Amino acid sequence: MKEYLKPVISLTLICLLTGLIISGVNLLTSARIDENLDAAERRAVSEVFGDDIVYTAIDEVPDNVNGIYKVSDNSGGLAGYCVSVSPNGFGGNIDMVVGIDPSGKIIGVAITALSETPGLGSRVADSEYLAGYSGLGGTPALGRDIDAISGATISSRSVLSGVNRALEAVRSAGLVTEEG
């Protein structure tokens, strides 16, 4: 019995120690990771709306979005809304922000993080591709309003899903005046 108990105790202690080390590293790095994510989101909002803006979080948001921000210009006028979403792509979540004007049209889309296949799915983050969403409203569809990237249909559908999720969020919250 003793010969079986010794390896069990050793493995239990190794697992316990490993768990404590991982918990400690998480405790030490989680605040910095959150700061980096917030900075990436701020850069994306500035990329969509420009630098001379002020944005504030809207408290109540649907479960399928990360956040909705009211964006104002320096004079206090409403520039629109920025919605943070994370649709599932081929390689994991695609973190993105979608800028929407007060009439429900897309101002711009910016990808903050993705893990899609380099050279294929990662092309959904190209500014030329994302520019195709500008001016769209309602419920855009692949093939009708925007084309999928060849070889990256899943990633293209994911970005479109995020855009439509953002448009629906501002409509359902009553933030835009029409459906675009």
PDB file of C-alpha atoms in Angstrom:
ATOM      1  CA  MET A   1       0.000   0.000   0.000  1.00  0.00           C
ATOM      2  CA  LYS A   2       2.866   2.338   0.853  1.00  0.00           C
ATOM      3  CA  GLU A   3       4.348   1.984  -2.639  1.00  0.00           C
ATOM      4  CA  TYR A   4       1.083   3.300  -4.151  1.00  0.00           C
ATOM      5  CA  LEU A   5       0.592   6.132  -1.687  1.00  0.00           C
ATOM      6  CA  LYS A   6       3.972   7.812  -2.233  1.00  0.00           C
ATOM      7  CA  PRO A   7       3.417   8.643  -5.972  1.00  0.00           C
ATOM      8  CA  VAL A   8      -0.134   9.831  -5.252  1.00  0.00           C
ATOM      9  CA  ILE A   9       1.087  12.232  -2.561  1.00  0.00           C
ATOM     10  CA  SER A  10       3.953  13.430  -4.784  1.00  0.00           C
ATOM     11  CA  LEU A  11       1.651  14.119  -7.734  1.00  0.00           C
ATOM     12  CA  THR A  12      -0.883  15.842  -5.474  1.00  0.00           C
ATOM     13  CA  LEU A  13       1.817  18.156  -4.082  1.00  0.00           C
ATOM     14  CA  ILE A  14       3.124  18.908  -7.596  1.00  0.00           C
ATOM     15  CA  CYS A  15      -0.399  19.771  -8.793  1.00  0.00           C
ATOM     16  CA  LEU A  16      -1.053  21.916  -5.742  1.00  0.00           C
ATOM     17  CA  LEU A  17       2.219  23.801  -6.153  1.00  0.00           C
ATOM     18  CA  THR A  18       1.640  24.300  -9.884  1.00  0.00           C
ATOM     19  CA  GLY A  19      -1.863  25.610  -9.201  1.00  0.00           C
ATOM     20  CA  LEU A  20      -0.548  28.075  -6.625  1.00  0.00           C
ATOM     21  CA  ILE A  21       2.138  29.339  -9.019  1.00  0.00           C
ATOM     22  CA  ILE A  22      -0.377  29.822 -11.852  1.00  0.00           C
ATOM     23  CA  SER A  23      -2.777  31.618  -9.484  1.00  0.00           C
ATOM     24  CA  GLY A  24       0.029  33.894  -8.322  1.00  0.00           C
ATOM     25  CA  VAL A  25       1.062  34.777 -11.874  1.00  0.00           C
ATOM     26  CA  ASN A  26      -2.586  35.488 -12.755  1.00  0.00           C
ATOM     27  CA  LEU A  27      -2.934  37.722  -9.702  1.00  0.00           C
ATOM     28  CA  LEU A  28       0.212  39.658 -10.618  1.00  0.00           C
ATOM     29  CA  THR A  29      -0.592  40.083 -14.333  1.00  0.00           C
ATOM     30  CA  SER A  30      -4.394  40.394 -14.578  1.00  0.00           C
ATOM     31  CA  ALA A  31      -4.465  44.159 -13.931  1.00  0.00           C
ATOM     32  CA  ARG A  32      -1.803  44.788 -16.602  1.00  0.00           C
ATOM     33  CA  ILE A  33      -3.626  42.584 -19.103  1.00  0.00           C
ATOM     34  CA  ASP A  34      -6.867  44.511 -18.475  1.00  0.00           C
ATOM     35  CA  GLU A  35      -5.007  47.822 -18.964  1.00  0.00           C
ATOM     36  CA  ASN A  36      -3.582  46.603 -22.278  1.00  0.00           C
ATOM     37  CA  LEU A  37      -7.016  45.485 -23.477  1.00  0.00           C
ATOM     38  CA  ASP A  38      -8.519  48.842 -22.502  1.00  0.00           C
ATOM     39  CA  ALA A  39      -5.719  50.662 -24.357  1.00  0.00           C
ATOM     40  CA  ALA A  40      -6.314  48.569 -27.481  1.00  0.00           C
ATOM     41  CA  GLU A  41     -10.013  49.366 -27.347  1.00  0.00           C
ATOM     42  CA  ARG A  42      -9.307  53.111 -26.891  1.00  0.00           C
ATOM     43  CA  ARG A  43      -7.011  53.030 -29.944  1.00  0.00           C
ATOM     44  CA  ALA A  44      -9.718  51.276 -31.952  1.00  0.00           C
ATOM     45  CA  VAL A  45     -12.365  53.843 -30.968  1.00  0.00           C
ATOM     46  CA  SER A  46      -9.962  56.625 -32.009  1.00  0.00           C
ATOM     47  CA  GLU A  47      -9.261  54.788 -35.271  1.00  0.00           C
ATOM     48  CA  VAL A  48     -12.983  54.724 -36.068  1.00  0.00           C
ATOM     49  CA  PHE A  49     -14.012  58.188 -34.810  1.00  0.00           C
ATOM     50  CA  GLY A  50     -10.773  60.170 -34.833  1.00  0.00           C
ATOM     51  CA  ASP A  51      -8.706  61.579 -32.003  1.00  0.00           C
ATOM     52  CA  ASP A  52     -10.807  64.551 -30.882  1.00  0.00           C
ATOM     53  CA  ILE A  53     -13.546  62.592 -29.145  1.00  0.00           C
ATOM     54  CA  VAL A  54     -14.892  61.822 -25.723  1.00  0.00           C
ATOM     55  CA  TYR A  55     -16.634  58.550 -25.074  1.00  0.00           C
ATOM     56  CA  THR A  56     -18.572  57.266 -22.114  1.00  0.00           C
ATOM     57  CA  ALA A  57     -19.867  53.788 -21.399  1.00  0.00           C
ATOM     58  CA  ILE A  58     -23.572  53.103 -21.541  1.00  0.00           C
ATOM     59  CA  ASP A  59     -24.525  51.083 -18.488  1.00  0.00           C
ATOM     60  CA  GLU A  60     -27.092  48.633 -19.803  1.00  0.00           C
ATOM     61  CA  VAL A  61     -25.917  46.532 -22.724  1.00  0.00           C
ATOM     62  CA  PRO A  62     -27.187  43.276 -24.222  1.00  0.00           C
ATOM     63  CA  ASP A  63     -25.450  40.055 -23.203  1.00  0.00           C
ATOM     64  CA  ASN A  64     -23.991  39.495 -26.686  1.00  0.00           C
ATOM     65  CA  VAL A  65     -21.903  42.703 -26.696  1.00  0.00           C
ATOM     66  CA  ASN A  66     -18.957  43.695 -24.509  1.00  0.00           C
ATOM     67  CA  GLY A  67     -19.894  47.350 -24.237  1.00  0.00           C
ATOM     68  CA  ILE A  68     -21.589  50.307 -25.894  1.00  0.00           C
ATOM     69  CA  TYR A  69     -19.996  53.752 -25.748  1.00  0.00           C
ATOM     70  CA  LYS A  70     -21.603  57.090 -26.524  1.00  0.00           C
ATOM     71  CA  VAL A  71     -19.092  59.066 -28.578  1.00  0.00           C
ATOM     72  CA  SER A  72     -19.129  62.858 -28.568  1.00  0.00           C
ATOM     73  CA  ASP A  73     -16.944  65.374 -30.338  1.00  0.00           C
ATOM     74  CA  ASN A  74     -15.056  68.017 -28.364  1.00  0.00           C
ATOM     75  CA  SER A  75     -17.993  70.432 -28.557  1.00  0.00           C
ATOM     76  CA  GLY A  76     -20.271  67.864 -26.910  1.00  0.00           C
ATOM     77  CA  GLY A  77     -22.199  66.953 -30.052  1.00  0.00           C
ATOM     78  CA  LEU A  78     -23.152  63.333 -30.561  1.00  0.00           C
ATOM     79  CA  ALA A  79     -20.795  61.673 -33.061  1.00  0.00           C
ATOM     80  CA  GLY A  80     -22.374  58.242 -32.665  1.00  0.00           C
ATOM     81  CA  TYR A  81     -21.879  55.030 -30.767  1.00  0.00           C
ATOM     82  CA  CYS A  82     -19.071  52.547 -30.564  1.00  0.00           C
ATOM     83  CA  VAL A  83     -19.963  48.945 -29.816  1.00  0.00           C
ATOM     84  CA  SER A  84     -17.408  46.402 -28.635  1.00  0.00           C
ATOM     85  CA  VAL A  85     -18.158  42.815 -29.705  1.00  0.00           C
ATOM     86  CA  SER A  86     -16.266  39.514 -29.806  1.00  0.00           C
ATOM     87  CA  PRO A  87     -17.779  37.110 -32.348  1.00  0.00           C
ATOM     88  CA  ASN A  88     -16.304  33.617 -32.672  1.00  0.00           C
ATOM     89  CA  GLY A  89     -13.995  33.234 -35.650  1.00  0.00           C
ATOM     90  CA  PHE A  90     -12.197  30.230 -37.084  1.00  0.00           C
ATOM     91  CA  GLY A  91      -9.274  30.562 -34.655  1.00  0.00           C
ATOM     92  CA  GLY A  92     -11.096  32.003 -31.634  1.00  0.00           C
ATOM     93  CA  ASN A  93     -12.768  35.277 -30.735  1.00  0.00           C
ATOM     94  CA  ILE A  94     -12.368  38.305 -32.978  1.00  0.00           C
ATOM     95  CA  ASP A  95     -12.387  41.348 -30.694  1.00  0.00           C
ATOM     96  CA  MET A  96     -13.641  44.386 -32.584  1.00  0.00           C
ATOM     97  CA  VAL A  97     -15.343  47.735 -32.274  1.00  0.00           C
ATOM     98  CA  VAL A  98     -18.014  49.027 -34.620  1.00  0.00           C
ATOM     99  CA  GLY A  99     -18.674  52.755 -34.944  1.00  0.00           C
ATOM    100  CA  ILE A 100     -22.272  53.651 -35.739  1.00  0.00           C
ATOM    101  CA  ASP A 101     -23.617  57.133 -36.475  1.00  0.00           C
ATOM    102  CA  PRO A 102     -26.871  58.433 -34.910  1.00  0.00           C
ATOM    103  CA  SER A 103     -28.860  57.372 -37.993  1.00  0.00           C
ATOM    104  CA  GLY A 104     -27.743  53.740 -37.719  1.00  0.00           C
ATOM    105  CA  LYS A 105     -25.075  53.681 -40.439  1.00  0.00           C
ATOM    106  CA  ILE A 106     -21.635  52.209 -39.873  1.00  0.00           C
ATOM    107  CA  ILE A 107     -18.859  54.772 -39.565  1.00  0.00           C
ATOM    108  CA  GLY A 108     -16.101  52.215 -39.343  1.00  0.00           C
ATOM    109  CA  VAL A 109     -14.928  48.870 -37.988  1.00  0.00           C
ATOM    110  CA  ALA A 110     -11.643  48.155 -36.204  1.00  0.00           C
ATOM    111  CA  ILE A 111     -10.258  44.807 -35.063  1.00  0.00           C
ATOM    112  CA  THR A 112      -8.519  44.942 -31.680  1.00  0.00           C
ATOM    113  CA  ALA A 113      -7.460  41.279 -31.406  1.00  0.00           C
ATOM    114  CA  LEU A 114      -7.798  38.092 -33.421  1.00  0.00           C
ATOM    115  CA  SER A 115      -6.180  34.697 -33.741  1.00  0.00           C
ATOM    116  CA  GLU A 116      -7.232  33.788 -37.266  1.00  0.00           C
ATOM    117  CA  THR A 117      -4.980  31.923 -39.686  1.00  0.00           C
ATOM    118  CA  PRO A 118      -2.154  34.239 -40.821  1.00  0.00           C
ATOM    119  CA  GLY A 119      -2.478  35.203 -44.490  1.00  0.00           C
ATOM    120  CA  LEU A 120      -6.046  33.899 -44.727  1.00  0.00           C
ATOM    121  CA  GLY A 121      -8.495  34.681 -41.938  1.00  0.00           C
ATOM    122  CA  SER A 122      -6.263  37.412 -40.563  1.00  0.00           C
ATOM    123  CA  ARG A 123      -7.020  39.410 -43.734  1.00  0.00           C
ATOM    124  CA  VAL A 124     -10.377  40.395 -42.196  1.00  0.00           C
ATOM    125  CA  ALA A 125      -8.385  42.947 -40.167  1.00  0.00           C
ATOM    126  CA  ASP A 126      -7.088  44.685 -43.327  1.00  0.00           C
ATOM    127  CA  SER A 127      -8.259  48.285 -43.481  1.00  0.00           C
ATOM    128  CA  GLU A 128      -9.350  47.879 -47.112  1.00  0.00           C
ATOM    129  CA  TYR A 129     -11.693  45.023 -46.199  1.00  0.00           C
ATOM    130  CA  LEU A 130     -13.094  46.775 -43.124  1.00  0.00           C
ATOM    131  CA  ALA A 131     -13.686  49.967 -45.138  1.00  0.00           C
ATOM    132  CA  GLY A 132     -16.304  48.033 -47.118  1.00  0.00           C
ATOM    133  CA  TYR A 133     -18.573  48.168 -44.078  1.00  0.00           C
ATOM    134  CA  SER A 134     -18.605  51.982 -43.938  1.00  0.00           C
ATOM    135  CA  GLY A 135     -21.971  53.442 -44.800  1.00  0.00           C
ATOM    136  CA  LEU A 136     -23.880  50.177 -44.394  1.00  0.00           C
ATOM    137  CA  GLY A 137     -26.909  49.993 -42.156  1.00  0.00           C
ATOM    138  CA  GLY A 138     -29.865  47.704 -41.549  1.00  0.00           C
ATOM    139  CA  THR A 139     -28.680  44.095 -41.555  1.00  0.00           C
ATOM    140  CA  PRO A 140     -25.785  43.699 -44.011  1.00  0.00           C
ATOM    141  CA  ALA A 141     -25.316  40.301 -45.681  1.00  0.00           C
ATOM    142  CA  LEU A 142     -22.378  38.556 -47.355  1.00  0.00           C
ATOM    143  CA  GLY A 143     -22.656  38.547 -51.107  1.00  0.00           C
ATOM    144  CA  ARG A 144     -25.200  41.356 -51.103  1.00  0.00           C
ATOM    145  CA  ASP A 145     -23.560  44.172 -49.146  1.00  0.00           C
ATOM    146  CA  ILE A 146     -20.044  42.888 -48.536  1.00  0.00           C
ATOM    147  CA  ASP A 147     -17.950  40.121 -50.055  1.00  0.00           C
ATOM    148  CA  ALA A 148     -16.278  37.334 -48.117  1.00  0.00           C
ATOM    149  CA  ILE A 149     -12.525  37.037 -48.344  1.00  0.00           C
ATOM    150  CA  SER A 150     -11.629  34.064 -50.514  1.00  0.00           C
ATOM    151  CA  GLY A 151     -10.378  31.224 -48.322  1.00  0.00           C
ATOM    152  CA  ALA A 152     -11.580  32.982 -45.178  1.00  0.00           C
ATOM    153  CA  THR A 153     -15.344  32.620 -45.326  1.00  0.00           C
ATOM    154  CA  ILE A 154     -15.697  31.685 -41.655  1.00  0.00           C
ATOM    155  CA  SER A 155     -13.665  34.704 -40.554  1.00  0.00           C
ATOM    156  CA  SER A 156     -15.616  36.960 -42.929  1.00  0.00           C
ATOM    157  CA  ARG A 157     -18.919  35.655 -41.564  1.00  0.00           C
ATOM    158  CA  SER A 158     -17.655  36.217 -38.030  1.00  0.00           C
ATOM    159  CA  VAL A 159     -16.822  39.870 -38.667  1.00  0.00           C
ATOM    160  CA  LEU A 160     -20.213  40.322 -40.327  1.00  0.00           C
ATOM    161  CA  SER A 161     -21.846  38.659 -37.317  1.00  0.00           C
ATOM    162  CA  GLY A 162     -20.104  41.120 -35.019  1.00  0.00           C
ATOM    163  CA  VAL A 163     -21.173  44.072 -37.156  1.00  0.00           C
ATOM    164  CA  ASN A 164     -24.793  42.898 -37.201  1.00  0.00           C
ATOM    165  CA  ARG A 165     -24.673  42.249 -33.458  1.00  0.00           C
ATOM    166  CA  ALA A 166     -23.465  45.838 -32.920  1.00  0.00           C
ATOM    167  CA  LEU A 167     -26.136  47.308 -35.205  1.00  0.00           C
ATOM    168  CA  GLU A 168     -28.866  45.335 -33.459  1.00  0.00           C
ATOM    169  CA  ALA A 169     -27.571  46.387 -30.025  1.00  0.00           C
ATOM    170  CA  VAL A 170     -27.867  50.118 -30.750  1.00  0.00           C
ATOM    171  CA  ARG A 171     -31.255  49.644 -32.412  1.00  0.00           C
ATOM    172  CA  SER A 172     -32.679  47.580 -29.555  1.00  0.00           C
ATOM    173  CA  ALA A 173     -31.355  50.117 -27.031  1.00  0.00           C
ATOM    174  CA  GLY A 174     -33.175  52.883 -28.946  1.00  0.00           C
ATOM    175  CA  LEU A 175     -29.940  54.785 -29.559  1.00  0.00           C
ATOM    176  CA  VAL A 176     -30.259  55.276 -33.321  1.00  0.00           C
ATOM    177  CA  THR A 177     -33.060  57.062 -35.128  1.00  0.00           C
ATOM    178  CA  GLU A 178     -33.661  54.517 -37.899  1.00  0.00           C
ATOM    179  CA  GLU A 179     -32.472  51.140 -39.153  1.00  0.00           C
ATOM    180  CA  GLY A 180     -30.052  52.510 -41.721  1.00  0.00           C
TER     181      GLY A 180
END
